[in-house]
Amino acid sequence: MELPTPEDLREYRNDLDLTQSELADMAEVSQPLIARIEGGDVDPRLSTLGRIVTALNEAGGSLRRAEDIMHSPVVGIAPDDSVRESIERMSEEGYSQLPVIRDGYPVGIVSNTDIRRIGDDASPGDLPIADVMRESITTVTTDATLNEIDTHLNHHDAIIVIDNGEMAGIITEADIAVHMS
């Protein structure tokens, strides 16, 4: 990932016909800080630079959010369903993983790798998904930015998108790749 230079920031702001004050308001920083960053007088914290770039991308209409990237509807499996059912569903849908859903809310995730780990137990296909799923699953809201999503995907295989307390979609690395191409 290449960070923008002070010249890049100034050029992008000018291309969008934004004043330093307008950009500062959008990024929730001070106008003098914008001036000092653009002048190369100060090296901003990464979080501050992130807010400025996000504000510029929003102003330019190029900011991607979870609702733009997510795959919907979510195809999942219940914790009581069998490993065999999970394998069949993944095969039918062409997925390598499925969220585990209880009462409309994600409680975990199961992947082909998780299923392979159970090995040659007696009748592994009859085991309930709850016995092989990973309980760690990340959720974001529909307005999460691509940067936030990317950070989560560095640690998780998939992210569930929640809208008004309801599961709205799922995002994986494959979804990011599709939207980047």
PDB file of C-alpha atoms in Angstrom:
ATOM      1  CA  MET A   1       0.000   0.000   0.000  1.00  0.00           C
ATOM      2  CA  GLU A   2       1.443   3.318  -1.073  1.00  0.00           C
ATOM      3  CA  LEU A   3       0.612   6.368   1.035  1.00  0.00           C
ATOM      4  CA  PRO A   4      -0.216   9.656  -0.707  1.00  0.00           C
ATOM      5  CA  THR A   5       2.371  12.402  -0.611  1.00  0.00           C
ATOM      6  CA  PRO A   6       1.520  15.940   0.536  1.00  0.00           C
ATOM      7  CA  GLU A   7       1.480  16.929  -3.151  1.00  0.00           C
ATOM      8  CA  ASP A   8      -0.963  14.093  -3.938  1.00  0.00           C
ATOM      9  CA  LEU A   9      -3.324  15.292  -1.208  1.00  0.00           C
ATOM     10  CA  ARG A  10      -3.203  18.916  -2.365  1.00  0.00           C
ATOM     11  CA  GLU A  11      -3.706  17.925  -6.024  1.00  0.00           C
ATOM     12  CA  TYR A  12      -6.648  15.645  -5.229  1.00  0.00           C
ATOM     13  CA  ARG A  13      -8.263  18.307  -3.016  1.00  0.00           C
ATOM     14  CA  ASN A  14      -7.848  20.916  -5.758  1.00  0.00           C
ATOM     15  CA  ASP A  15      -9.216  18.537  -8.406  1.00  0.00           C
ATOM     16  CA  LEU A  16     -12.338  18.199  -6.247  1.00  0.00           C
ATOM     17  CA  ASP A  17     -12.564  22.005  -5.853  1.00  0.00           C
ATOM     18  CA  LEU A  18     -12.397  21.709  -2.070  1.00  0.00           C
ATOM     19  CA  THR A  19     -10.886  24.342   0.167  1.00  0.00           C
ATOM     20  CA  GLN A  20      -8.597  23.315   3.009  1.00  0.00           C
ATOM     21  CA  SER A  21     -11.366  24.336   5.414  1.00  0.00           C
ATOM     22  CA  GLU A  22     -13.950  22.157   3.674  1.00  0.00           C
ATOM     23  CA  LEU A  23     -11.604  19.165   3.700  1.00  0.00           C
ATOM     24  CA  ALA A  24     -10.754  19.806   7.343  1.00  0.00           C
ATOM     25  CA  ASP A  25     -14.454  19.807   8.269  1.00  0.00           C
ATOM     26  CA  MET A  26     -15.064  16.579   6.352  1.00  0.00           C
ATOM     27  CA  ALA A  27     -12.040  14.847   7.920  1.00  0.00           C
ATOM     28  CA  GLU A  28     -12.721  16.294  11.385  1.00  0.00           C
ATOM     29  CA  VAL A  29      -9.287  17.920  11.648  1.00  0.00           C
ATOM     30  CA  SER A  30      -8.205  21.548  11.722  1.00  0.00           C
ATOM     31  CA  GLN A  31      -7.584  23.649   8.619  1.00  0.00           C
ATOM     32  CA  PRO A  32      -4.066  24.609   9.826  1.00  0.00           C
ATOM     33  CA  LEU A  33      -3.251  20.885  10.065  1.00  0.00           C
ATOM     34  CA  ILE A  34      -4.346  20.371   6.439  1.00  0.00           C
ATOM     35  CA  ALA A  35      -2.160  23.315   5.412  1.00  0.00           C
ATOM     36  CA  ARG A  36       0.848  21.962   7.316  1.00  0.00           C
ATOM     37  CA  ILE A  37       0.391  18.442   5.879  1.00  0.00           C
ATOM     38  CA  GLU A  38       0.045  19.751   2.311  1.00  0.00           C
ATOM     39  CA  GLY A  39       3.081  21.963   2.854  1.00  0.00           C
ATOM     40  CA  GLY A  40       5.135  19.004   4.025  1.00  0.00           C
ATOM     41  CA  ASP A  41       5.747  20.662   7.408  1.00  0.00           C
ATOM     42  CA  VAL A  42       4.180  17.870   9.460  1.00  0.00           C
ATOM     43  CA  ASP A  43       4.006  14.094   9.120  1.00  0.00           C
ATOM     44  CA  PRO A  44       0.453  13.122  10.164  1.00  0.00           C
ATOM     45  CA  ARG A  45      -0.474  10.089  12.200  1.00  0.00           C
ATOM     46  CA  LEU A  46      -1.723   7.225  10.054  1.00  0.00           C
ATOM     47  CA  SER A  47      -5.214   7.523  11.551  1.00  0.00           C
ATOM     48  CA  THR A  48      -5.350  11.228  10.638  1.00  0.00           C
ATOM     49  CA  LEU A  49      -4.115  10.539   7.119  1.00  0.00           C
ATOM     50  CA  GLY A  50      -6.752   7.807   6.835  1.00  0.00           C
ATOM     51  CA  ARG A  51      -9.529  10.257   7.774  1.00  0.00           C
ATOM     52  CA  ILE A  52      -8.268  12.785   5.236  1.00  0.00           C
ATOM     53  CA  VAL A  53      -8.033  10.215   2.416  1.00  0.00           C
ATOM     54  CA  THR A  54     -11.477   8.833   3.331  1.00  0.00           C
ATOM     55  CA  ALA A  55     -12.941  12.361   3.207  1.00  0.00           C
ATOM     56  CA  LEU A  56     -11.329  12.990  -0.185  1.00  0.00           C
ATOM     57  CA  ASN A  57     -12.603   9.662  -1.547  1.00  0.00           C
ATOM     58  CA  GLU A  58     -16.106  10.375  -0.253  1.00  0.00           C
ATOM     59  CA  ALA A  59     -16.051  13.805  -1.883  1.00  0.00           C
ATOM     60  CA  GLY A  60     -14.850  12.242  -5.124  1.00  0.00           C
ATOM     61  CA  GLY A  61     -17.450   9.502  -5.036  1.00  0.00           C
ATOM     62  CA  SER A  62     -14.873   6.707  -5.138  1.00  0.00           C
ATOM     63  CA  LEU A  63     -15.190   5.452  -1.582  1.00  0.00           C
ATOM     64  CA  ARG A  64     -16.366   1.862  -1.469  1.00  0.00           C
ATOM     65  CA  ARG A  65     -18.401   0.701   1.473  1.00  0.00           C
ATOM     66  CA  ALA A  66     -19.528  -2.717   2.683  1.00  0.00           C
ATOM     67  CA  GLU A  67     -22.941  -2.336   1.049  1.00  0.00           C
ATOM     68  CA  ASP A  68     -21.209  -1.859  -2.331  1.00  0.00           C
ATOM     69  CA  ILE A  69     -19.017  -4.953  -1.987  1.00  0.00           C
ATOM     70  CA  MET A  70     -21.060  -7.494  -0.033  1.00  0.00           C
ATOM     71  CA  HIS A  71     -22.549 -10.631  -1.498  1.00  0.00           C
ATOM     72  CA  SER A  72     -26.228 -11.019  -0.719  1.00  0.00           C
ATOM     73  CA  PRO A  73     -28.257 -12.978   0.216  1.00  0.00           C
ATOM     74  CA  VAL A  74     -26.096 -14.867   2.672  1.00  0.00           C
ATOM     75  CA  VAL A  75     -25.983 -18.611   2.165  1.00  0.00           C
ATOM     76  CA  GLY A  76     -25.378 -20.229   5.529  1.00  0.00           C
ATOM     77  CA  ILE A  77     -25.894 -23.328   7.580  1.00  0.00           C
ATOM     78  CA  ALA A  78     -27.366 -24.000  11.025  1.00  0.00           C
ATOM     79  CA  PRO A  79     -25.221 -25.275  13.912  1.00  0.00           C
ATOM     80  CA  ASP A  80     -27.313 -28.436  14.130  1.00  0.00           C
ATOM     81  CA  ASP A  81     -26.931 -29.266  10.426  1.00  0.00           C
ATOM     82  CA  SER A  82     -24.470 -32.032   9.617  1.00  0.00           C
ATOM     83  CA  VAL A  83     -21.011 -31.744   8.136  1.00  0.00           C
ATOM     84  CA  ARG A  84     -22.366 -33.684   5.151  1.00  0.00           C
ATOM     85  CA  GLU A  85     -25.043 -31.002   4.568  1.00  0.00           C
ATOM     86  CA  SER A  86     -22.354 -28.329   4.813  1.00  0.00           C
ATOM     87  CA  ILE A  87     -20.196 -30.062   2.206  1.00  0.00           C
ATOM     88  CA  GLU A  88     -23.185 -30.416  -0.120  1.00  0.00           C
ATOM     89  CA  ARG A  89     -24.209 -26.770   0.276  1.00  0.00           C
ATOM     90  CA  MET A  90     -20.660 -25.497  -0.306  1.00  0.00           C
ATOM     91  CA  SER A  91     -20.391 -27.695  -3.382  1.00  0.00           C
ATOM     92  CA  GLU A  92     -23.770 -26.581  -4.772  1.00  0.00           C
ATOM     93  CA  GLU A  93     -23.011 -22.889  -4.226  1.00  0.00           C
ATOM     94  CA  GLY A  94     -19.327 -23.005  -5.186  1.00  0.00           C
ATOM     95  CA  TYR A  95     -18.172 -21.667  -1.804  1.00  0.00           C
ATOM     96  CA  SER A  96     -15.242 -22.747   0.342  1.00  0.00           C
ATOM     97  CA  GLN A  97     -16.844 -21.554   3.577  1.00  0.00           C
ATOM     98  CA  LEU A  98     -20.251 -20.852   5.069  1.00  0.00           C
ATOM     99  CA  PRO A  99     -21.381 -18.733   7.983  1.00  0.00           C
ATOM    100  CA  VAL A 100     -23.109 -20.685  10.718  1.00  0.00           C
ATOM    101  CA  ILE A 101     -26.418 -18.983  11.463  1.00  0.00           C
ATOM    102  CA  ARG A 102     -28.691 -19.381  14.490  1.00  0.00           C
ATOM    103  CA  ASP A 103     -31.961 -17.449  14.642  1.00  0.00           C
ATOM    104  CA  GLY A 104     -30.881 -15.183  11.790  1.00  0.00           C
ATOM    105  CA  TYR A 105     -27.581 -14.141  13.352  1.00  0.00           C
ATOM    106  CA  PRO A 106     -24.047 -15.425  12.653  1.00  0.00           C
ATOM    107  CA  VAL A 107     -22.525 -17.546  15.425  1.00  0.00           C
ATOM    108  CA  GLY A 108     -19.504 -18.898  13.571  1.00  0.00           C
ATOM    109  CA  ILE A 109     -18.046 -20.025  10.290  1.00  0.00           C
ATOM    110  CA  VAL A 110     -17.111 -23.385   8.798  1.00  0.00           C
ATOM    111  CA  SER A 111     -14.743 -23.934   5.884  1.00  0.00           C
ATOM    112  CA  ASN A 112     -13.439 -26.820   3.827  1.00  0.00           C
ATOM    113  CA  THR A 113     -10.246 -26.568   5.883  1.00  0.00           C
ATOM    114  CA  ASP A 114     -12.200 -26.976   9.143  1.00  0.00           C
ATOM    115  CA  ILE A 115     -13.905 -30.050   7.740  1.00  0.00           C
ATOM    116  CA  ARG A 116     -10.618 -31.585   6.547  1.00  0.00           C
ATOM    117  CA  ARG A 117      -9.201 -31.159  10.067  1.00  0.00           C
ATOM    118  CA  ILE A 118     -11.691 -33.633  11.527  1.00  0.00           C
ATOM    119  CA  GLY A 119      -9.968 -36.347   9.537  1.00  0.00           C
ATOM    120  CA  ASP A 120     -11.241 -39.887   9.392  1.00  0.00           C
ATOM    121  CA  ASP A 121     -13.390 -39.966  12.525  1.00  0.00           C
ATOM    122  CA  ALA A 122     -16.133 -42.547  12.442  1.00  0.00           C
ATOM    123  CA  SER A 123     -18.783 -40.961  10.216  1.00  0.00           C
ATOM    124  CA  PRO A 124     -17.499 -37.359  10.263  1.00  0.00           C
ATOM    125  CA  GLY A 125     -20.307 -36.425   7.878  1.00  0.00           C
ATOM    126  CA  ASP A 126     -22.841 -37.062  10.633  1.00  0.00           C
ATOM    127  CA  LEU A 127     -21.206 -34.629  13.078  1.00  0.00           C
ATOM    128  CA  PRO A 128     -23.104 -31.397  13.693  1.00  0.00           C
ATOM    129  CA  ILE A 129     -21.498 -28.243  12.294  1.00  0.00           C
ATOM    130  CA  ALA A 130     -21.348 -26.871  15.851  1.00  0.00           C
ATOM    131  CA  ASP A 131     -18.601 -29.440  16.547  1.00  0.00           C
ATOM    132  CA  VAL A 132     -16.314 -28.237  13.740  1.00  0.00           C
ATOM    133  CA  MET A 133     -17.141 -24.543  13.245  1.00  0.00           C
ATOM    134  CA  ARG A 134     -14.965 -21.666  14.371  1.00  0.00           C
ATOM    135  CA  GLU A 135     -16.873 -19.335  16.651  1.00  0.00           C
ATOM    136  CA  SER A 136     -14.904 -16.255  15.702  1.00  0.00           C
ATOM    137  CA  ILE A 137     -16.684 -14.208  13.045  1.00  0.00           C
ATOM    138  CA  THR A 138     -16.459 -10.489  12.444  1.00  0.00           C
ATOM    139  CA  THR A 139     -19.364  -8.204  11.691  1.00  0.00           C
ATOM    140  CA  VAL A 140     -19.414  -4.708  10.203  1.00  0.00           C
ATOM    141  CA  THR A 141     -22.179  -2.291   9.309  1.00  0.00           C
ATOM    142  CA  THR A 142     -23.142  -1.482   5.724  1.00  0.00           C
ATOM    143  CA  ASP A 143     -21.219   1.813   5.877  1.00  0.00           C
ATOM    144  CA  ALA A 144     -17.851   0.220   6.798  1.00  0.00           C
ATOM    145  CA  THR A 145     -15.119   1.417   4.435  1.00  0.00           C
ATOM    146  CA  LEU A 146     -12.918  -0.753   2.262  1.00  0.00           C
ATOM    147  CA  ASN A 147      -9.976   0.012   4.559  1.00  0.00           C
ATOM    148  CA  GLU A 148     -11.901  -1.249   7.597  1.00  0.00           C
ATOM    149  CA  ILE A 149     -13.008  -4.348   5.700  1.00  0.00           C
ATOM    150  CA  ASP A 150      -9.473  -5.043   4.505  1.00  0.00           C
ATOM    151  CA  THR A 151      -8.159  -4.794   8.067  1.00  0.00           C
ATOM    152  CA  HIS A 152     -10.699  -7.376   9.249  1.00  0.00           C
ATOM    153  CA  LEU A 153      -9.959  -9.686   6.323  1.00  0.00           C
ATOM    154  CA  ASN A 154      -6.300  -9.720   7.362  1.00  0.00           C
ATOM    155  CA  HIS A 155      -7.436 -11.732  10.403  1.00  0.00           C
ATOM    156  CA  HIS A 156     -10.651 -13.466   9.312  1.00  0.00           C
ATOM    157  CA  ASP A 157     -11.812 -15.461   6.281  1.00  0.00           C
ATOM    158  CA  ALA A 158     -15.113 -13.627   5.969  1.00  0.00           C
ATOM    159  CA  ILE A 159     -17.010 -10.669   7.364  1.00  0.00           C
ATOM    160  CA  ILE A 160     -20.751 -10.549   7.911  1.00  0.00           C
ATOM    161  CA  VAL A 161     -22.449  -7.248   7.083  1.00  0.00           C
ATOM    162  CA  ILE A 162     -25.203  -6.188   9.489  1.00  0.00           C
ATOM    163  CA  ASP A 163     -27.894  -3.636   8.675  1.00  0.00           C
ATOM    164  CA  ASN A 164     -30.338  -2.576  11.400  1.00  0.00           C
ATOM    165  CA  GLY A 165     -29.531  -5.682  13.443  1.00  0.00           C
ATOM    166  CA  GLU A 166     -30.179  -8.012  10.482  1.00  0.00           C
ATOM    167  CA  MET A 167     -27.667  -9.974   8.438  1.00  0.00           C
ATOM    168  CA  ALA A 168     -27.459  -8.173   5.091  1.00  0.00           C
ATOM    169  CA  GLY A 169     -24.481  -9.756   3.356  1.00  0.00           C
ATOM    170  CA  ILE A 170     -21.075 -11.396   3.511  1.00  0.00           C
ATOM    171  CA  ILE A 171     -17.676 -10.220   2.280  1.00  0.00           C
ATOM    172  CA  THR A 172     -14.673 -12.419   1.491  1.00  0.00           C
ATOM    173  CA  GLU A 173     -11.355 -11.777  -0.250  1.00  0.00           C
ATOM    174  CA  ALA A 174     -13.019 -12.966  -3.473  1.00  0.00           C
ATOM    175  CA  ASP A 175     -15.623 -10.184  -3.214  1.00  0.00           C
ATOM    176  CA  ILE A 176     -12.862  -7.601  -2.748  1.00  0.00           C
ATOM    177  CA  ALA A 177     -11.008  -8.963  -5.792  1.00  0.00           C
ATOM    178  CA  VAL A 178     -14.140  -8.765  -7.961  1.00  0.00           C
ATOM    179  CA  HIS A 179     -14.724  -5.125  -7.038  1.00  0.00           C
ATOM    180  CA  MET A 180     -11.077  -4.147  -7.490  1.00  0.00           C
ATOM    181  CA  SER A 181     -10.869  -5.507 -11.031  1.00  0.00           C
TER     182      SER A 181
END
